[in-house]
Amino acid sequence: MISGHVFIATSLDGYIAKSDGGIDWLLRRDDPSEDHGYNNFIKDIDGLIMGRGSFEKALTFDPWPYAIPVVVMSKTLKPEDVPTRLKGKVRLVDLTPTQVMKSLENEGWRKAYVDGGQIIQSFLREKLIVDMVITTAPVLLGEGRRLFGFLNEEVSLTHIKTTAFPSGLVQSTYTVNK
């Protein structure tokens, strides 16, 4: 059975990006000497599912930051919106979260990395996330793109662990209760 996993950073007031999609506030606080666990997390992931906003931000990174397959959920992006350099690495789909997960499971995926605020929210609503690693940066943005928003119902979590880093980042791991 395929499972969805979250690994994301947020400001102390719950934003994953500024209103314009900027994440400079996070990059300034990321100390490369600290091991935040991303490499350990990603080594057992079959691929990444993200939304249009996360995809458009990732396109600004050079080089492309993902060695795993990327599925972009979008109702508006067209195949020509995927740069030639990413053909075969990025796939666009206009499916519901449940449909995407069933399709990827049929392709042999076991673990999917789910990224982007609206996408994470939609996967939580459909009960497709099993755990979340949330790193909180010591900054208040005041506005921007929220990590969490509307959910159909309360989502109960079990706290697994919290790690505080010298940079001020605080990382908490949770499992999502069924």
Tab-separated table of N, CA and C in Angstrom:
chain	number	residue	atom	x	y	z
A	1	MET	N	0.836	-1.186	0.000
A	1	MET	CA	0.000	0.000	0.000
A	1	MET	C	0.881	1.251	0.000
A	2	ILE	N	0.576	2.188	-0.837
A	2	ILE	CA	1.340	3.435	-0.914
A	2	ILE	C	0.996	4.332	0.278
A	3	SER	N	1.977	5.104	0.719
A	3	SER	CA	1.752	6.022	1.838
A	3	SER	C	2.336	7.392	1.509
A	4	GLY	N	1.715	8.441	2.060
A	4	GLY	CA	2.155	9.814	1.849
A	4	GLY	C	2.913	10.334	3.054
A	5	HIS	N	4.017	11.051	2.812
A	5	HIS	CA	4.901	11.541	3.862
A	5	HIS	C	5.236	13.007	3.613
A	6	VAL	N	5.268	13.787	4.669
A	6	VAL	CA	5.531	15.224	4.569
A	6	VAL	C	6.861	15.542	5.251
A	7	PHE	N	7.651	16.380	4.593
A	7	PHE	CA	8.894	16.913	5.152
A	7	PHE	C	8.936	18.369	4.705
A	8	ILE	N	8.672	19.295	5.622
A	8	ILE	CA	8.490	20.681	5.214
A	8	ILE	C	8.926	21.624	6.325
A	9	ALA	N	9.215	22.863	5.947
A	9	ALA	CA	9.571	23.899	6.911
A	9	ALA	C	8.497	24.980	6.915
A	10	THR	N	8.349	25.613	8.066
A	10	THR	CA	7.355	26.658	8.238
A	10	THR	C	7.918	27.752	9.138
A	11	SER	N	7.377	28.938	9.001
A	11	SER	CA	7.707	30.007	9.946
A	11	SER	C	6.979	29.715	11.254
A	12	LEU	N	7.357	30.400	12.299
A	12	LEU	CA	6.713	30.186	13.593
A	12	LEU	C	5.211	30.484	13.526
A	13	ASP	N	4.810	31.400	12.632
A	13	ASP	CA	3.385	31.707	12.499
A	13	ASP	C	2.692	30.897	11.399
A	14	GLY	N	3.321	29.824	10.940
A	14	GLY	CA	2.647	28.841	10.100
A	14	GLY	C	2.677	29.038	8.601
A	15	TYR	N	3.621	29.841	8.100
A	15	TYR	CA	3.710	30.055	6.658
A	15	TYR	C	4.870	29.264	6.065
A	16	ILE	N	4.640	28.686	4.890
A	16	ILE	CA	5.698	27.935	4.215
A	16	ILE	C	6.405	28.773	3.160
A	17	ALA	N	5.812	29.901	2.816
A	17	ALA	CA	6.402	30.814	1.836
A	17	ALA	C	5.765	32.186	2.006
A	18	LYS	N	6.462	33.185	1.514
A	18	LYS	CA	5.875	34.524	1.460
A	18	LYS	C	4.753	34.520	0.431
A	19	SER	N	4.003	35.586	0.352
A	19	SER	CA	2.886	35.670	-0.595
A	19	SER	C	3.346	35.480	-2.037
A	20	ASP	N	4.573	35.910	-2.341
A	20	ASP	CA	5.103	35.774	-3.699
A	20	ASP	C	5.796	34.431	-3.922
A	21	GLY	N	5.720	33.532	-2.928
A	21	GLY	CA	6.359	32.223	-3.033
A	21	GLY	C	7.779	32.191	-2.517
A	22	GLY	N	8.300	33.338	-2.085
A	22	GLY	CA	9.681	33.424	-1.631
A	22	GLY	C	9.948	32.623	-0.358
A	23	ILE	N	11.114	31.983	-0.335
A	23	ILE	CA	11.534	31.225	0.850
A	23	ILE	C	12.903	31.682	1.334
A	24	ASP	N	13.296	32.910	0.985
A	24	ASP	CA	14.586	33.446	1.413
A	24	ASP	C	14.706	33.473	2.929
A	25	TRP	N	13.606	33.693	3.629
A	25	TRP	CA	13.576	33.694	5.098
A	25	TRP	C	14.055	32.360	5.663
A	26	LEU	N	13.787	31.275	4.945
A	26	LEU	CA	14.223	29.946	5.381
A	26	LEU	C	15.677	29.699	4.974
A	27	LEU	N	15.997	30.020	3.744
A	27	LEU	CA	17.348	29.768	3.247
A	27	LEU	C	18.402	30.506	4.065
A	28	ARG	N	18.063	31.703	4.564
A	28	ARG	CA	19.002	32.465	5.400
A	28	ARG	C	19.263	31.777	6.738
A	29	ARG	N	18.354	30.934	7.169
A	29	ARG	CA	18.481	30.283	8.476
A	29	ARG	C	18.965	28.838	8.377
A	30	ASP	N	19.115	28.347	7.176
A	30	ASP	CA	19.535	26.968	6.977
A	30	ASP	C	21.048	26.867	7.110
A	31	ASP	N	21.501	26.231	8.166
A	31	ASP	CA	22.929	26.058	8.411
A	31	ASP	C	23.354	24.733	7.788
A	32	PRO	N	24.171	24.775	6.726
A	32	PRO	CA	24.577	23.543	6.046
A	32	PRO	C	25.317	22.552	6.939
A	33	SER	N	25.850	23.019	8.069
A	33	SER	CA	26.559	22.103	8.967
A	33	SER	C	25.589	21.281	9.820
A	34	GLU	N	24.314	21.654	9.819
A	34	GLU	CA	23.308	20.918	10.594
A	34	GLU	C	22.643	19.860	9.722
A	35	ASP	N	22.482	18.681	10.264
A	35	ASP	CA	21.785	17.609	9.562
A	35	ASP	C	20.324	17.606	10.007
A	36	HIS	N	19.468	18.119	9.138
A	36	HIS	CA	18.039	18.184	9.447
A	36	HIS	C	17.293	16.914	9.029
A	37	GLY	N	18.011	15.941	8.527
A	37	GLY	CA	17.415	14.645	8.235
A	37	GLY	C	16.824	14.466	6.857
A	38	TYR	N	16.964	15.456	5.985
A	38	TYR	CA	16.369	15.338	4.649
A	38	TYR	C	16.940	14.158	3.866
A	39	ASN	N	18.259	14.006	3.872
A	39	ASN	CA	18.873	12.911	3.102
A	39	ASN	C	18.402	11.547	3.602
A	40	ASN	N	18.268	11.400	4.901
A	40	ASN	CA	17.763	10.157	5.468
A	40	ASN	C	16.298	9.940	5.077
A	41	PHE	N	15.516	11.017	5.089
A	41	PHE	CA	14.104	10.953	4.712
A	41	PHE	C	13.944	10.541	3.247
A	42	ILE	N	14.660	11.199	2.363
A	42	ILE	CA	14.442	11.044	0.919
A	42	ILE	C	14.964	9.713	0.373
A	43	LYS	N	15.901	9.068	1.092
A	43	LYS	CA	16.511	7.840	0.552
A	43	LYS	C	15.513	6.692	0.401
A	44	ASP	N	14.401	6.741	1.131
A	44	ASP	CA	13.406	5.668	1.067
A	44	ASP	C	12.119	6.106	0.358
A	45	ILE	N	12.184	7.226	-0.357
A	45	ILE	CA	11.011	7.790	-1.043
A	45	ILE	C	11.082	7.442	-2.530
A	46	ASP	N	9.949	7.033	-3.088
A	46	ASP	CA	9.905	6.667	-4.507
A	46	ASP	C	9.737	7.864	-5.428
A	47	GLY	N	9.105	8.913	-4.939
A	47	GLY	CA	8.892	10.094	-5.765
A	47	GLY	C	8.194	11.185	-4.982
A	48	LEU	N	8.088	12.338	-5.615
A	48	LEU	CA	7.564	13.544	-4.993
A	48	LEU	C	6.284	13.978	-5.700
A	49	ILE	N	5.282	14.325	-4.908
A	49	ILE	CA	4.039	14.894	-5.430
A	49	ILE	C	3.968	16.325	-4.927
A	50	MET	N	3.818	17.275	-5.846
A	50	MET	CA	3.735	18.683	-5.461
A	50	MET	C	2.671	19.386	-6.276
A	51	GLY	N	2.339	20.587	-5.857
A	51	GLY	CA	1.384	21.408	-6.585
A	51	GLY	C	2.085	22.388	-7.503
A	52	ARG	N	1.274	23.154	-8.235
A	52	ARG	CA	1.791	24.121	-9.195
A	52	ARG	C	2.710	25.149	-8.543
A	53	GLY	N	2.297	25.693	-7.383
A	53	GLY	CA	3.102	26.718	-6.716
A	53	GLY	C	4.481	26.225	-6.333
A	54	SER	N	4.548	25.028	-5.760
A	54	SER	CA	5.848	24.445	-5.390
A	54	SER	C	6.684	24.167	-6.628
A	55	PHE	N	6.034	23.702	-7.689
A	55	PHE	CA	6.743	23.423	-8.943
A	55	PHE	C	7.338	24.708	-9.519
A	56	GLU	N	6.536	25.766	-9.549
A	56	GLU	CA	7.038	27.023	-10.100
A	56	GLU	C	8.213	27.555	-9.281
A	57	LYS	N	8.181	27.374	-7.964
A	57	LYS	CA	9.316	27.788	-7.134
A	57	LYS	C	10.530	26.904	-7.419
A	58	ALA	N	10.321	25.598	-7.526
A	58	ALA	CA	11.433	24.672	-7.785
A	58	ALA	C	12.104	24.964	-9.130
A	59	LEU	N	11.341	25.473	-10.092
A	59	LEU	CA	11.919	25.812	-11.398
A	59	LEU	C	12.966	26.916	-11.295
A	60	THR	N	12.937	27.704	-10.228
A	60	THR	CA	13.912	28.787	-10.061
A	60	THR	C	15.241	28.285	-9.517
A	61	PHE	N	15.287	27.053	-9.055
A	61	PHE	CA	16.522	26.492	-8.504
A	61	PHE	C	17.387	25.921	-9.630
A	62	ASP	N	18.670	26.193	-9.557
A	62	ASP	CA	19.600	25.642	-10.533
A	62	ASP	C	20.792	25.088	-9.760
A	63	PRO	N	21.012	23.803	-9.814
A	63	PRO	CA	20.346	22.811	-10.654
A	63	PRO	C	19.006	22.361	-10.061
A	64	TRP	N	18.267	21.591	-10.857
A	64	TRP	CA	17.010	20.995	-10.406
A	64	TRP	C	17.307	20.196	-9.141
A	65	PRO	N	16.559	20.422	-8.055
A	65	PRO	CA	16.937	19.834	-6.766
A	65	PRO	C	16.513	18.389	-6.506
A	66	TYR	N	15.810	17.761	-7.432
A	66	TYR	CA	15.254	16.437	-7.134
A	66	TYR	C	15.833	15.361	-8.040
A	67	ALA	N	16.323	14.284	-7.420
A	67	ALA	CA	16.840	13.142	-8.167
A	67	ALA	C	15.758	12.081	-8.355
A	68	ILE	N	14.619	12.252	-7.673
A	68	ILE	CA	13.513	11.300	-7.752
A	68	ILE	C	12.447	11.829	-8.721
A	69	PRO	N	11.575	10.951	-9.218
A	69	PRO	CA	10.500	11.420	-10.100
A	69	PRO	C	9.596	12.427	-9.388
A	70	VAL	N	9.110	13.420	-10.148
A	70	VAL	CA	8.229	14.453	-9.610
A	70	VAL	C	6.908	14.436	-10.369
A	71	VAL	N	5.819	14.394	-9.596
A	71	VAL	CA	4.467	14.479	-10.151
A	71	VAL	C	3.890	15.809	-9.690
A	72	VAL	N	3.460	16.622	-10.650
A	72	VAL	CA	2.897	17.933	-10.333
A	72	VAL	C	1.389	17.877	-10.554
A	73	MET	N	0.647	18.135	-9.481
A	73	MET	CA	-0.817	18.166	-9.575
A	73	MET	C	-1.241	19.583	-9.950
A	74	SER	N	-1.900	19.706	-11.106
A	74	SER	CA	-2.325	21.025	-11.568
A	74	SER	C	-3.467	20.884	-12.565
A	75	LYS	N	-4.408	21.783	-12.454
A	75	LYS	CA	-5.493	21.852	-13.426
A	75	LYS	C	-5.161	22.830	-14.548
A	76	THR	N	-4.118	23.633	-14.365
A	76	THR	CA	-3.823	24.699	-15.327
A	76	THR	C	-2.536	24.513	-16.122
A	77	LEU	N	-1.547	23.819	-15.583
A	77	LEU	CA	-0.291	23.649	-16.312
A	77	LEU	C	-0.477	22.736	-17.517
A	78	LYS	N	0.261	23.040	-18.565
A	78	LYS	CA	0.241	22.268	-19.803
A	78	LYS	C	1.611	21.626	-20.003
A	79	PRO	N	1.703	20.558	-20.793
A	79	PRO	CA	3.006	19.905	-21.016
A	79	PRO	C	4.116	20.871	-21.440
A	80	GLU	N	3.772	21.891	-22.211
A	80	GLU	CA	4.794	22.853	-22.645
A	80	GLU	C	5.316	23.723	-21.500
A	81	ASP	N	4.654	23.677	-20.341
A	81	ASP	CA	5.132	24.412	-19.166
A	81	ASP	C	6.282	23.687	-18.460
A	82	VAL	N	6.539	22.458	-18.857
A	82	VAL	CA	7.663	21.698	-18.291
A	82	VAL	C	8.871	21.915	-19.201
A	83	PRO	N	9.939	22.510	-18.670
A	83	PRO	CA	11.122	22.757	-19.489
A	83	PRO	C	11.691	21.464	-20.080
A	84	THR	N	12.287	21.587	-21.234
A	84	THR	CA	12.869	20.439	-21.931
A	84	THR	C	13.836	19.679	-21.032
A	85	ARG	N	14.625	20.379	-20.232
A	85	ARG	CA	15.610	19.736	-19.348
A	85	ARG	C	14.966	18.828	-18.305
A	86	LEU	N	13.637	18.990	-18.090
A	86	LEU	CA	12.949	18.181	-17.079
A	86	LEU	C	12.022	17.126	-17.677
A	87	LYS	N	12.014	17.012	-18.992
A	87	LYS	CA	11.195	15.972	-19.628
A	87	LYS	C	11.679	14.612	-19.143
A	88	GLY	N	10.760	13.768	-18.728
A	88	GLY	CA	11.097	12.458	-18.188
A	88	GLY	C	11.345	12.479	-16.690
A	89	LYS	N	11.509	13.681	-16.113
A	89	LYS	CA	11.714	13.812	-14.674
A	89	LYS	C	10.465	14.347	-13.973
A	90	VAL	N	9.657	15.108	-14.716
A	90	VAL	CA	8.460	15.756	-14.179
A	90	VAL	C	7.259	15.357	-15.025
A	91	ARG	N	6.189	15.016	-14.331
A	91	ARG	CA	4.944	14.636	-15.003
A	91	ARG	C	3.812	15.469	-14.424
A	92	LEU	N	2.933	15.966	-15.278
A	92	LEU	CA	1.769	16.736	-14.856
A	92	LEU	C	0.544	15.838	-14.804
A	93	VAL	N	-0.275	16.017	-13.768
A	93	VAL	CA	-1.528	15.260	-13.667
A	93	VAL	C	-2.645	16.182	-13.197
A	94	ASP	N	-3.836	15.900	-13.658
A	94	ASP	CA	-5.043	16.597	-13.199
A	94	ASP	C	-5.955	15.536	-12.599
A	95	LEU	N	-5.579	15.077	-11.404
A	95	LEU	CA	-6.284	14.014	-10.701
A	95	LEU	C	-6.510	14.427	-9.248
A	96	THR	N	-7.394	13.734	-8.567
A	96	THR	CA	-7.566	13.951	-7.131
A	96	THR	C	-6.407	13.276	-6.405
A	97	PRO	N	-6.179	13.631	-5.140
A	97	PRO	CA	-5.120	12.950	-4.392
A	97	PRO	C	-5.283	11.431	-4.370
A	98	THR	N	-6.488	10.945	-4.156
A	98	THR	CA	-6.707	9.497	-4.124
A	98	THR	C	-6.396	8.868	-5.473
A	99	GLN	N	-6.803	9.525	-6.557
A	99	GLN	CA	-6.518	8.996	-7.899
A	99	GLN	C	-5.014	8.969	-8.172
A	100	VAL	N	-4.305	10.034	-7.765
A	100	VAL	CA	-2.853	10.082	-7.962
A	100	VAL	C	-2.192	8.936	-7.209
A	101	MET	N	-2.581	8.746	-5.961
A	101	MET	CA	-1.957	7.695	-5.145
A	101	MET	C	-2.239	6.306	-5.728
A	102	LYS	N	-3.448	6.060	-6.185
A	102	LYS	CA	-3.762	4.758	-6.789
A	102	LYS	C	-2.937	4.535	-8.051
A	103	SER	N	-2.815	5.572	-8.865
A	103	SER	CA	-2.030	5.465	-10.094
A	103	SER	C	-0.564	5.172	-9.786
A	104	LEU	N	-0.001	5.891	-8.823
A	104	LEU	CA	1.407	5.692	-8.476
A	104	LEU	C	1.636	4.336	-7.818
A	105	GLU	N	0.679	3.899	-7.025
A	105	GLU	CA	0.783	2.569	-6.426
A	105	GLU	C	0.805	1.500	-7.517
A	106	ASN	N	-0.015	1.683	-8.545
A	106	ASN	CA	-0.029	0.736	-9.674
A	106	ASN	C	1.306	0.731	-10.421
A	107	GLU	N	2.057	1.825	-10.326
A	107	GLU	CA	3.382	1.905	-10.950
A	107	GLU	C	4.479	1.344	-10.043
A	108	GLY	N	4.103	0.959	-8.820
A	108	GLY	CA	5.082	0.367	-7.916
A	108	GLY	C	5.584	1.281	-6.810
A	109	TRP	N	5.079	2.515	-6.756
A	109	TRP	CA	5.498	3.403	-5.675
A	109	TRP	C	4.979	2.853	-4.349
A	110	ARG	N	5.810	2.986	-3.291
A	110	ARG	CA	5.403	2.606	-1.939
A	110	ARG	C	5.299	3.820	-1.029
A	111	LYS	N	6.238	4.767	-1.221
A	111	LYS	CA	6.275	5.953	-0.364
A	111	LYS	C	6.380	7.207	-1.224
A	112	ALA	N	5.425	8.123	-1.024
A	112	ALA	CA	5.414	9.376	-1.779
A	112	ALA	C	5.666	10.546	-0.840
A	113	TYR	N	6.548	11.423	-1.243
A	113	TYR	CA	6.828	12.671	-0.540
A	113	TYR	C	5.803	13.679	-1.051
A	114	VAL	N	4.982	14.210	-0.164
A	114	VAL	CA	3.923	15.153	-0.522
A	114	VAL	C	4.370	16.537	-0.069
A	115	ASP	N	4.416	17.506	-1.007
A	115	ASP	CA	4.965	18.816	-0.697
A	115	ASP	C	4.071	19.934	-1.221
A	116	GLY	N	4.016	21.020	-0.462
A	116	GLY	CA	3.227	22.195	-0.831
A	116	GLY	C	1.986	22.308	0.032
A	117	GLY	N	1.707	23.500	0.520
A	117	GLY	CA	0.625	23.703	1.471
A	117	GLY	C	-0.731	23.183	1.023
A	118	GLN	N	-1.199	23.605	-0.137
A	118	GLN	CA	-2.525	23.181	-0.586
A	118	GLN	C	-2.572	21.689	-0.882
A	119	ILE	N	-1.491	21.164	-1.422
A	119	ILE	CA	-1.438	19.724	-1.715
A	119	ILE	C	-1.442	18.926	-0.414
A	120	ILE	N	-0.637	19.338	0.553
A	120	ILE	CA	-0.623	18.648	1.848
A	120	ILE	C	-2.023	18.679	2.465
A	121	GLN	N	-2.671	19.839	2.431
A	121	GLN	CA	-4.025	19.958	2.987
A	121	GLN	C	-4.992	18.995	2.297
A	122	SER	N	-4.925	18.918	0.976
A	122	SER	CA	-5.851	18.037	0.252
A	122	SER	C	-5.570	16.569	0.552
A	123	PHE	N	-4.302	16.201	0.721
A	123	PHE	CA	-3.960	14.820	1.064
A	123	PHE	C	-4.381	14.485	2.493
A	124	LEU	N	-4.270	15.459	3.398
A	124	LEU	CA	-4.757	15.249	4.763
A	124	LEU	C	-6.272	15.059	4.772
A	125	ARG	N	-6.990	15.857	3.989
A	125	ARG	CA	-8.455	15.724	3.934
A	125	ARG	C	-8.868	14.337	3.463
A	126	GLU	N	-8.066	13.748	2.570
A	126	GLU	CA	-8.388	12.418	2.033
A	126	GLU	C	-7.681	11.299	2.803
A	127	LYS	N	-7.072	11.650	3.951
A	127	LYS	CA	-6.437	10.677	4.850
A	127	LYS	C	-5.329	9.873	4.164
A	128	LEU	N	-4.485	10.579	3.412
A	128	LEU	CA	-3.421	9.936	2.649
A	128	LEU	C	-2.020	10.207	3.199
A	129	ILE	N	-1.933	10.947	4.297
A	129	ILE	CA	-0.640	11.248	4.920
A	129	ILE	C	-0.490	10.371	6.158
A	130	VAL	N	0.663	9.719	6.298
A	130	VAL	CA	0.892	8.873	7.480
A	130	VAL	C	1.811	9.524	8.504
A	131	ASP	N	2.709	10.406	8.043
A	131	ASP	CA	3.572	11.093	8.996
A	131	ASP	C	4.050	12.426	8.432
A	132	MET	N	4.486	13.287	9.354
A	132	MET	CA	4.939	14.615	8.957
A	132	MET	C	6.156	15.009	9.781
A	133	VAL	N	7.161	15.531	9.095
A	133	VAL	CA	8.317	16.140	9.737
A	133	VAL	C	8.201	17.630	9.421
A	134	ILE	N	7.992	18.430	10.475
A	134	ILE	CA	7.779	19.862	10.294
A	134	ILE	C	8.880	20.611	11.023
A	135	THR	N	9.660	21.368	10.264
A	135	THR	CA	10.737	22.171	10.827
A	135	THR	C	10.262	23.607	10.917
A	136	THR	N	10.332	24.163	12.115
A	136	THR	CA	9.874	25.532	12.351
A	136	THR	C	11.072	26.459	12.466
A	137	ALA	N	11.038	27.530	11.660
A	137	ALA	CA	12.103	28.530	11.687
A	137	ALA	C	11.716	29.656	12.641
A	138	PRO	N	12.687	30.207	13.353
A	138	PRO	CA	12.400	31.263	14.314
A	138	PRO	C	12.209	32.623	13.627
A	139	VAL	N	11.101	32.741	12.928
A	139	VAL	CA	10.779	33.988	12.241
A	139	VAL	C	9.258	34.086	12.120
A	140	LEU	N	8.759	35.307	12.214
A	140	LEU	CA	7.338	35.577	11.990
A	140	LEU	C	7.213	36.318	10.661
A	141	LEU	N	6.447	35.770	9.740
A	141	LEU	CA	6.282	36.401	8.433
A	141	LEU	C	5.059	37.319	8.385
A	142	GLY	N	4.060	37.026	9.176
A	142	GLY	CA	2.874	37.872	9.215
A	142	GLY	C	1.857	37.599	8.127
A	143	GLU	N	2.310	37.113	6.985
A	143	GLU	CA	1.412	36.734	5.893
A	143	GLU	C	2.184	35.863	4.921
A	144	GLY	N	1.441	35.222	4.046
A	144	GLY	CA	2.074	34.362	3.057
A	144	GLY	C	1.226	33.150	2.768
A	145	ARG	N	1.882	32.081	2.368
A	145	ARG	CA	1.203	30.821	2.040
A	145	ARG	C	1.253	29.913	3.261
A	146	ARG	N	0.083	29.580	3.770
A	146	ARG	CA	-0.016	28.811	5.010
A	146	ARG	C	0.242	27.327	4.756
A	147	LEU	N	0.837	26.693	5.763
A	147	LEU	CA	1.005	25.245	5.702
A	147	LEU	C	-0.337	24.558	5.870
A	148	PHE	N	-1.092	24.976	6.868
A	148	PHE	CA	-2.375	24.331	7.123
A	148	PHE	C	-3.502	25.321	6.931
A	149	GLY	N	-4.597	24.821	6.427
A	149	GLY	CA	-5.793	25.623	6.210
A	149	GLY	C	-7.000	24.761	6.470
A	150	PHE	N	-7.981	24.879	5.597
A	150	PHE	CA	-9.234	24.158	5.775
A	150	PHE	C	-9.030	22.643	5.760
A	151	LEU	N	-9.608	21.994	6.753
A	151	LEU	CA	-9.663	20.536	6.809
A	151	LEU	C	-11.116	20.161	7.115
A	152	ASN	N	-11.576	19.049	6.579
A	152	ASN	CA	-12.961	18.619	6.803
A	152	ASN	C	-13.250	18.359	8.273
A	153	GLU	N	-12.225	17.889	8.957
A	153	GLU	CA	-12.387	17.499	10.352
A	153	GLU	C	-11.038	17.609	11.045
A	154	GLU	N	-11.083	17.485	12.348
A	154	GLU	CA	-9.870	17.500	13.146
A	154	GLU	C	-8.943	16.356	12.710
A	155	VAL	N	-7.661	16.649	12.636
A	155	VAL	CA	-6.663	15.629	12.315
A	155	VAL	C	-5.819	15.430	13.572
A	156	SER	N	-5.937	14.258	14.162
A	156	SER	CA	-5.218	13.942	15.384
A	156	SER	C	-3.830	13.397	15.045
A	157	LEU	N	-2.827	13.914	15.759
A	157	LEU	CA	-1.441	13.523	15.527
A	157	LEU	C	-0.840	12.942	16.794
A	158	THR	N	0.154	12.089	16.613
A	158	THR	CA	0.939	11.598	17.742
A	158	THR	C	2.351	12.137	17.588
A	159	HIS	N	2.817	12.831	18.617
A	159	HIS	CA	4.161	13.390	18.598
A	159	HIS	C	5.177	12.263	18.774
A	160	ILE	N	6.165	12.218	17.905
A	160	ILE	CA	7.218	11.203	17.976
A	160	ILE	C	8.472	11.779	18.622
A	161	LYS	N	8.924	12.924	18.125
A	161	LYS	CA	10.119	13.547	18.706
A	161	LYS	C	10.233	14.990	18.238
A	162	THR	N	11.020	15.748	18.981
A	162	THR	CA	11.343	17.130	18.612
A	162	THR	C	12.836	17.331	18.827
A	163	THR	N	13.473	17.985	17.853
A	163	THR	CA	14.892	18.289	17.926
A	163	THR	C	15.080	19.785	17.732
A	164	ALA	N	15.838	20.412	18.618
A	164	ALA	CA	16.193	21.823	18.480
A	164	ALA	C	17.628	21.899	17.951
A	165	PHE	N	17.841	22.739	16.945
A	165	PHE	CA	19.153	22.889	16.330
A	165	PHE	C	19.790	24.213	16.765
A	166	PRO	N	21.117	24.285	16.774
A	166	PRO	CA	21.801	25.524	17.166
A	166	PRO	C	21.375	26.744	16.337
A	167	SER	N	20.976	26.540	15.092
A	167	SER	CA	20.543	27.647	14.230
A	167	SER	C	19.227	28.256	14.694
A	168	GLY	N	18.527	27.571	15.595
A	168	GLY	CA	17.217	28.033	16.050
A	168	GLY	C	16.068	27.268	15.418
A	169	LEU	N	16.365	26.459	14.402
A	169	LEU	CA	15.325	25.627	13.808
A	169	LEU	C	14.895	24.562	14.819
A	170	VAL	N	13.608	24.275	14.829
A	170	VAL	CA	13.049	23.249	15.710
A	170	VAL	C	12.253	22.288	14.834
A	171	GLN	N	12.584	21.011	14.905
A	171	GLN	CA	11.962	20.016	14.031
A	171	GLN	C	11.171	19.010	14.852
A	172	SER	N	9.906	18.855	14.475
A	172	SER	CA	9.026	17.897	15.167
A	172	SER	C	8.518	16.869	14.176
A	173	THR	N	8.471	15.631	14.641
A	173	THR	CA	7.978	14.517	13.832
A	173	THR	C	6.686	14.007	14.459
A	174	TYR	N	5.684	13.790	13.607
A	174	TYR	CA	4.372	13.312	14.039
A	174	TYR	C	3.908	12.181	13.149
A	175	THR	N	3.144	11.264	13.707
A	175	THR	CA	2.379	10.325	12.891
A	175	THR	C	0.947	10.825	12.886
A	176	VAL	N	0.248	10.545	11.796
A	176	VAL	CA	-1.149	10.942	11.671
A	176	VAL	C	-1.988	9.775	12.138
A	177	ASN	N	-2.833	10.012	13.130
A	177	ASN	CA	-3.692	8.950	13.670
A	177	ASN	C	-4.838	8.664	12.706
A	178	LYS	N	-5.130	7.415	12.535
A	178	LYS	CA	-6.230	7.011	11.634
A	178	LYS	C	-7.558	7.062	12.330
